[in-house]
Structure formats: structure tokens, C-alpha cells
């Protein structure tokens, strides 16, 4: 509805072709965003370039709706697998994964990713994975990821479709 806090970002993201709804008439703003969905969004943001070569991950079938997107984002160094040659396309994107993927996308675009802030002000700073520490510091410094109530980053928490739409619109404005 027009009174949803992320209405403008959702409307912009859908109009730009970055997001699609879960149906012709529903967006599902509070729904979970999966790793495949995020790859598809970034792929759409780049106008879906041609993809060539073999599949990158064993759990990404060649005919899957997200196969080109996952293979392209992996080839660009934007996304990585989850180990054992798997991508986990249906797994929810965690906030720390989101920060790392956006960090990779920013580097792909040639953006300056040197900004960072200390995460010491967050109660759960020690729960940020070592592999995500730099990208979380960058994402927080850029205003892409902010704390949750109580002073928590919630790095292992998931991001909703509305949150990611807002984050991506903020990313595009920077």
C-alpha cells in the first residue's frame, strides 16, 4: 500500500525492472529475499548481459530462472558459493551476505569501497563473521545497512524484500 515505509523504493525498483512481484498483483514486501533473487536483481541492474560458459554451481540447474544471473554474478566476482560447489539459491540472504554481495557489486562497478566505520557501537559486533567484517563496515558507513532496535546489526538475520529494495535504491543514489 502507499503507506508502506518502503513504498517509494519498491515502486522505483519495480519500475526500473530490478524487482518483480511474487505475482502480477503482489510484491510481498515482508517476504524473504533469497540468494537467487538477489543475483537476479543485480543481473537486471546490469541489463542482463549475455552469459556464456558452463554452470558455476552444482545446485544451479541450467534451465532455472536464476541460472544466468547466478552464473553472471559469480563470473564477475560479485557472489560466491556456500562450499562444496553449491550456491544455495533458495537460501535466504543474510544481512552479512548482503553486505558482502553489495561490496562485490560496488567493486565490480568501480566504486570506491575504502570507506568503513567501526562496528564497536553494536551489541552483536562479535557475531559478524570474519569474512563479512570489511563489507559490513563499508555497508554501514555508506548507510546501506543500519542497526536494528537495541543497537544490533543482526548479521545472521535475513533481509526482507522491502528492506533490500530500499537498500538498492540507496545504493543507486550514491
PDB file of C-alpha atoms in Angstrom:
ATOM      1  CA  UNK A   1       0.000   0.000   0.000  1.00  0.00           C
ATOM      2  CA  UNK A   2       1.043   3.605  -0.433  1.00  0.00           C
ATOM      3  CA  UNK A   3       1.546   3.971   3.310  1.00  0.00           C
ATOM      4  CA  UNK A   4       4.196   1.226   3.499  1.00  0.00           C
ATOM      5  CA  UNK A   5       7.520   2.702   4.685  1.00  0.00           C
ATOM      6  CA  UNK A   6       9.344   1.402   1.562  1.00  0.00           C
ATOM      7  CA  UNK A   7       6.612   2.188  -0.980  1.00  0.00           C
ATOM      8  CA  UNK A   8       8.731   4.673  -2.958  1.00  0.00           C
ATOM      9  CA  UNK A   9      11.773   2.377  -3.086  1.00  0.00           C
ATOM     10  CA  UNK A  10       9.653  -0.621  -4.074  1.00  0.00           C
ATOM     11  CA  UNK A  11       7.876   1.371  -6.772  1.00  0.00           C
ATOM     12  CA  UNK A  12      11.206   2.653  -8.149  1.00  0.00           C
ATOM     13  CA  UNK A  13      12.839  -0.787  -8.075  1.00  0.00           C
ATOM     14  CA  UNK A  14       9.911  -2.420  -9.861  1.00  0.00           C
ATOM     15  CA  UNK A  15       9.624   0.405 -12.421  1.00  0.00           C
ATOM     16  CA  UNK A  16      13.351   0.120 -13.171  1.00  0.00           C
ATOM     17  CA  UNK A  17      12.921  -3.614 -13.761  1.00  0.00           C
ATOM     18  CA  UNK A  18      15.198  -4.641 -10.893  1.00  0.00           C
ATOM     19  CA  UNK A  19      12.467  -6.422  -8.942  1.00  0.00           C
ATOM     20  CA  UNK A  20       9.410  -8.327  -9.955  1.00  0.00           C
ATOM     21  CA  UNK A  21       6.488  -9.112  -7.772  1.00  0.00           C
ATOM     22  CA  UNK A  22       5.720 -12.562  -6.465  1.00  0.00           C
ATOM     23  CA  UNK A  23       2.664 -12.407  -8.731  1.00  0.00           C
ATOM     24  CA  UNK A  24       1.142  -9.910 -11.149  1.00  0.00           C
ATOM     25  CA  UNK A  25      -0.538  -8.084  -8.279  1.00  0.00           C
ATOM     26  CA  UNK A  26       1.615  -8.696  -5.169  1.00  0.00           C
ATOM     27  CA  UNK A  27       5.147  -7.662  -4.161  1.00  0.00           C
ATOM     28  CA  UNK A  28       5.351  -9.343  -0.726  1.00  0.00           C
ATOM     29  CA  UNK A  29       7.412  -6.603   0.952  1.00  0.00           C
ATOM     30  CA  UNK A  30       7.886  -8.587   4.166  1.00  0.00           C
ATOM     31  CA  UNK A  31       8.865 -11.736   2.287  1.00  0.00           C
ATOM     32  CA  UNK A  32      12.372 -13.108   2.488  1.00  0.00           C
ATOM     33  CA  UNK A  33      14.820 -12.391  -0.307  1.00  0.00           C
ATOM     34  CA  UNK A  34      16.760 -15.438  -1.476  1.00  0.00           C
ATOM     35  CA  UNK A  35      20.306 -15.625  -2.809  1.00  0.00           C
ATOM     36  CA  UNK A  36      18.929 -16.361  -6.297  1.00  0.00           C
ATOM     37  CA  UNK A  37      16.624 -13.335  -6.135  1.00  0.00           C
ATOM     38  CA  UNK A  38      19.498 -11.035  -5.188  1.00  0.00           C
ATOM     39  CA  UNK A  39      21.634 -12.339  -8.056  1.00  0.00           C
ATOM     40  CA  UNK A  40      18.701 -11.803 -10.422  1.00  0.00           C
ATOM     41  CA  UNK A  41      18.248  -8.224  -9.191  1.00  0.00           C
ATOM     42  CA  UNK A  42      21.913  -7.330  -9.718  1.00  0.00           C
ATOM     43  CA  UNK A  43      21.861  -9.031 -13.114  1.00  0.00           C
ATOM     44  CA  UNK A  44      18.790  -6.961 -14.056  1.00  0.00           C
ATOM     45  CA  UNK A  45      20.526  -3.799 -12.831  1.00  0.00           C
ATOM     46  CA  UNK A  46      23.186  -4.531 -15.474  1.00  0.00           C
ATOM     47  CA  UNK A  47      20.577  -5.084 -18.232  1.00  0.00           C
ATOM     48  CA  UNK A  48      21.040  -8.870 -18.190  1.00  0.00           C
ATOM     49  CA  UNK A  49      24.277  -9.235 -20.160  1.00  0.00           C
ATOM     50  CA  UNK A  50      24.940 -12.356 -22.206  1.00  0.00           C
ATOM     51  CA  UNK A  51      26.219 -15.326 -20.231  1.00  0.00           C
ATOM     52  CA  UNK A  52      28.491 -17.940 -21.687  1.00  0.00           C
ATOM     53  CA  UNK A  53      30.298 -20.935 -20.325  1.00  0.00           C
ATOM     54  CA  UNK A  54      29.433 -23.811 -18.089  1.00  0.00           C
ATOM     55  CA  UNK A  55      27.346 -23.634 -14.952  1.00  0.00           C
ATOM     56  CA  UNK A  56      29.293 -22.429 -11.949  1.00  0.00           C
ATOM     57  CA  UNK A  57      27.498 -24.310  -9.168  1.00  0.00           C
ATOM     58  CA  UNK A  58      26.170 -27.865  -8.965  1.00  0.00           C
ATOM     59  CA  UNK A  59      22.843 -26.733  -7.446  1.00  0.00           C
ATOM     60  CA  UNK A  60      22.075 -24.178 -10.167  1.00  0.00           C
ATOM     61  CA  UNK A  61      20.331 -26.050 -12.975  1.00  0.00           C
ATOM     62  CA  UNK A  62      20.934 -24.723 -16.484  1.00  0.00           C
ATOM     63  CA  UNK A  63      17.219 -24.046 -17.064  1.00  0.00           C
ATOM     64  CA  UNK A  64      16.489 -22.395 -13.718  1.00  0.00           C
ATOM     65  CA  UNK A  65      15.013 -18.885 -13.882  1.00  0.00           C
ATOM     66  CA  UNK A  66      18.030 -17.579 -11.977  1.00  0.00           C
ATOM     67  CA  UNK A  67      20.807 -19.603 -13.709  1.00  0.00           C
ATOM     68  CA  UNK A  68      22.113 -16.830 -15.967  1.00  0.00           C
ATOM     69  CA  UNK A  69      22.016 -14.330 -13.113  1.00  0.00           C
ATOM     70  CA  UNK A  70      23.891 -16.569 -10.672  1.00  0.00           C
ATOM     71  CA  UNK A  71      26.461 -17.588 -13.265  1.00  0.00           C
ATOM     72  CA  UNK A  72      26.999 -13.976 -14.347  1.00  0.00           C
ATOM     73  CA  UNK A  73      27.320 -12.574 -10.810  1.00  0.00           C
ATOM     74  CA  UNK A  74      29.720 -15.388  -9.920  1.00  0.00           C
ATOM     75  CA  UNK A  75      31.824 -14.774 -13.046  1.00  0.00           C
ATOM     76  CA  UNK A  76      32.101 -11.099 -12.104  1.00  0.00           C
ATOM     77  CA  UNK A  77      33.243 -11.951  -8.571  1.00  0.00           C
ATOM     78  CA  UNK A  78      30.101 -10.449  -7.060  1.00  0.00           C
ATOM     79  CA  UNK A  79      28.815 -13.640  -5.430  1.00  0.00           C
ATOM     80  CA  UNK A  80      30.497 -16.754  -4.130  1.00  0.00           C
ATOM     81  CA  UNK A  81      29.258 -20.192  -3.274  1.00  0.00           C
ATOM     82  CA  UNK A  82      28.462 -21.760   0.044  1.00  0.00           C
ATOM     83  CA  UNK A  83      31.088 -24.512  -0.185  1.00  0.00           C
ATOM     84  CA  UNK A  84      31.221 -27.872  -1.915  1.00  0.00           C
ATOM     85  CA  UNK A  85      30.440 -26.221  -5.265  1.00  0.00           C
ATOM     86  CA  UNK A  86      26.971 -25.139  -4.097  1.00  0.00           C
ATOM     87  CA  UNK A  87      25.277 -21.760  -4.246  1.00  0.00           C
ATOM     88  CA  UNK A  88      22.146 -22.418  -2.147  1.00  0.00           C
ATOM     89  CA  UNK A  89      19.882 -20.385  -4.443  1.00  0.00           C
ATOM     90  CA  UNK A  90      16.784 -20.781  -2.281  1.00  0.00           C
ATOM     91  CA  UNK A  91      18.506 -19.858   0.981  1.00  0.00           C
ATOM     92  CA  UNK A  92      17.545 -16.509   2.487  1.00  0.00           C
ATOM     93  CA  UNK A  93      20.142 -13.758   2.120  1.00  0.00           C
ATOM     94  CA  UNK A  94      21.573 -12.825   5.499  1.00  0.00           C
ATOM     95  CA  UNK A  95      22.464  -9.234   6.243  1.00  0.00           C
ATOM     96  CA  UNK A  96      26.179 -10.024   6.272  1.00  0.00           C
ATOM     97  CA  UNK A  97      25.884 -11.894   2.940  1.00  0.00           C
ATOM     98  CA  UNK A  98      24.001  -8.898   1.569  1.00  0.00           C
ATOM     99  CA  UNK A  99      26.814  -6.578   2.663  1.00  0.00           C
ATOM    100  CA  UNK A 100      29.438  -8.807   1.023  1.00  0.00           C
ATOM    101  CA  UNK A 101      27.488  -9.130  -2.228  1.00  0.00           C
ATOM    102  CA  UNK A 102      26.849  -5.369  -2.416  1.00  0.00           C
ATOM    103  CA  UNK A 103      30.533  -4.766  -1.647  1.00  0.00           C
ATOM    104  CA  UNK A 104      31.444  -7.060  -4.546  1.00  0.00           C
ATOM    105  CA  UNK A 105      28.945  -5.310  -6.811  1.00  0.00           C
ATOM    106  CA  UNK A 106      30.329  -1.889  -5.857  1.00  0.00           C
ATOM    107  CA  UNK A 107      33.855  -3.056  -6.689  1.00  0.00           C
ATOM    108  CA  UNK A 108      32.586  -4.505  -9.987  1.00  0.00           C
ATOM    109  CA  UNK A 109      31.114  -1.079 -10.792  1.00  0.00           C
ATOM    110  CA  UNK A 110      34.437   0.582  -9.957  1.00  0.00           C
ATOM    111  CA  UNK A 111      33.090   2.448  -6.932  1.00  0.00           C
ATOM    112  CA  UNK A 112      35.329   3.491  -4.082  1.00  0.00           C
ATOM    113  CA  UNK A 113      34.853   0.889  -1.342  1.00  0.00           C
ATOM    114  CA  UNK A 114      37.501   2.199   1.020  1.00  0.00           C
ATOM    115  CA  UNK A 115      35.065   3.865   3.443  1.00  0.00           C
ATOM    116  CA  UNK A 116      34.419   1.968   6.641  1.00  0.00           C
ATOM    117  CA  UNK A 117      33.271   2.525  10.180  1.00  0.00           C
ATOM    118  CA  UNK A 118      33.949   0.652  13.353  1.00  0.00           C
ATOM    119  CA  UNK A 119      31.204  -1.734  14.363  1.00  0.00           C
ATOM    120  CA  UNK A 120      32.126  -1.317  18.037  1.00  0.00           C
ATOM    121  CA  UNK A 121      28.882   0.534  18.778  1.00  0.00           C
ATOM    122  CA  UNK A 122      26.780  -2.538  18.029  1.00  0.00           C
ATOM    123  CA  UNK A 123      25.990  -5.025  20.782  1.00  0.00           C
ATOM    124  CA  UNK A 124      26.421  -8.009  18.455  1.00  0.00           C
ATOM    125  CA  UNK A 125      29.561  -6.822  16.668  1.00  0.00           C
ATOM    126  CA  UNK A 126      31.392 -10.013  17.656  1.00  0.00           C
ATOM    127  CA  UNK A 127      28.840 -12.126  15.795  1.00  0.00           C
ATOM    128  CA  UNK A 128      29.776 -10.601  12.429  1.00  0.00           C
ATOM    129  CA  UNK A 129      31.627 -13.312  10.510  1.00  0.00           C
ATOM    130  CA  UNK A 130      35.297 -12.642   9.845  1.00  0.00           C
ATOM    131  CA  UNK A 131      34.647 -12.842   6.093  1.00  0.00           C
ATOM    132  CA  UNK A 132      31.994 -10.113   6.369  1.00  0.00           C
ATOM    133  CA  UNK A 133      33.718  -7.656   8.721  1.00  0.00           C
ATOM    134  CA  UNK A 134      35.107  -5.362   5.993  1.00  0.00           C
ATOM    135  CA  UNK A 135      31.941  -5.395   3.918  1.00  0.00           C
ATOM    136  CA  UNK A 136      29.722  -4.742   6.965  1.00  0.00           C
ATOM    137  CA  UNK A 137      31.924  -1.794   7.973  1.00  0.00           C
ATOM    138  CA  UNK A 138      31.629  -0.466   4.423  1.00  0.00           C
ATOM    139  CA  UNK A 139      27.856  -1.051   4.149  1.00  0.00           C
ATOM    140  CA  UNK A 140      27.221   0.670   7.487  1.00  0.00           C
ATOM    141  CA  UNK A 141      29.486   3.604   6.535  1.00  0.00           C
ATOM    142  CA  UNK A 142      27.590   4.018   3.260  1.00  0.00           C
ATOM    143  CA  UNK A 143      24.226   3.971   5.034  1.00  0.00           C
ATOM    144  CA  UNK A 144      23.159   0.815   3.226  1.00  0.00           C
ATOM    145  CA  UNK A 145      22.795  -1.302   6.359  1.00  0.00           C
ATOM    146  CA  UNK A 146      21.824   0.169   9.672  1.00  0.00           C
ATOM    147  CA  UNK A 147      21.291  -1.242  13.101  1.00  0.00           C
ATOM    148  CA  UNK A 148      18.129  -2.818  14.332  1.00  0.00           C
ATOM    149  CA  UNK A 149      16.364  -1.876  17.576  1.00  0.00           C
ATOM    150  CA  UNK A 150      18.503  -2.288  20.661  1.00  0.00           C
ATOM    151  CA  UNK A 151      21.765  -1.481  18.897  1.00  0.00           C
ATOM    152  CA  UNK A 152      22.096  -4.749  16.981  1.00  0.00           C
ATOM    153  CA  UNK A 153      23.389  -5.315  13.458  1.00  0.00           C
ATOM    154  CA  UNK A 154      21.788  -8.745  13.264  1.00  0.00           C
ATOM    155  CA  UNK A 155      24.366 -10.010  10.747  1.00  0.00           C
ATOM    156  CA  UNK A 156      22.867 -13.505  10.519  1.00  0.00           C
ATOM    157  CA  UNK A 157      19.325 -12.152  10.255  1.00  0.00           C
ATOM    158  CA  UNK A 158      17.573 -12.030   6.921  1.00  0.00           C
ATOM    159  CA  UNK A 159      16.573  -9.020   4.901  1.00  0.00           C
ATOM    160  CA  UNK A 160      13.045  -8.572   3.617  1.00  0.00           C
ATOM    161  CA  UNK A 161      12.234  -7.735   0.024  1.00  0.00           C
ATOM    162  CA  UNK A 162      11.234  -4.217   1.118  1.00  0.00           C
ATOM    163  CA  UNK A 163      14.499  -3.703   3.001  1.00  0.00           C
ATOM    164  CA  UNK A 164      16.551  -4.795   0.003  1.00  0.00           C
ATOM    165  CA  UNK A 165      14.527  -2.570  -2.333  1.00  0.00           C
ATOM    166  CA  UNK A 166      15.311   0.392  -0.060  1.00  0.00           C
ATOM    167  CA  UNK A 167      18.975  -0.588   0.272  1.00  0.00           C
ATOM    168  CA  UNK A 168      19.359  -0.902  -3.502  1.00  0.00           C
ATOM    169  CA  UNK A 169      17.680   2.431  -4.164  1.00  0.00           C
ATOM    170  CA  UNK A 170      20.050   3.997  -1.602  1.00  0.00           C
ATOM    171  CA  UNK A 171      22.949   2.257  -3.342  1.00  0.00           C
ATOM    172  CA  UNK A 172      21.858   3.653  -6.721  1.00  0.00           C
ATOM    173  CA  UNK A 173      21.652   7.183  -5.319  1.00  0.00           C
ATOM    174  CA  UNK A 174      25.236   7.155  -4.027  1.00  0.00           C
TER     175      UNK A 174
END
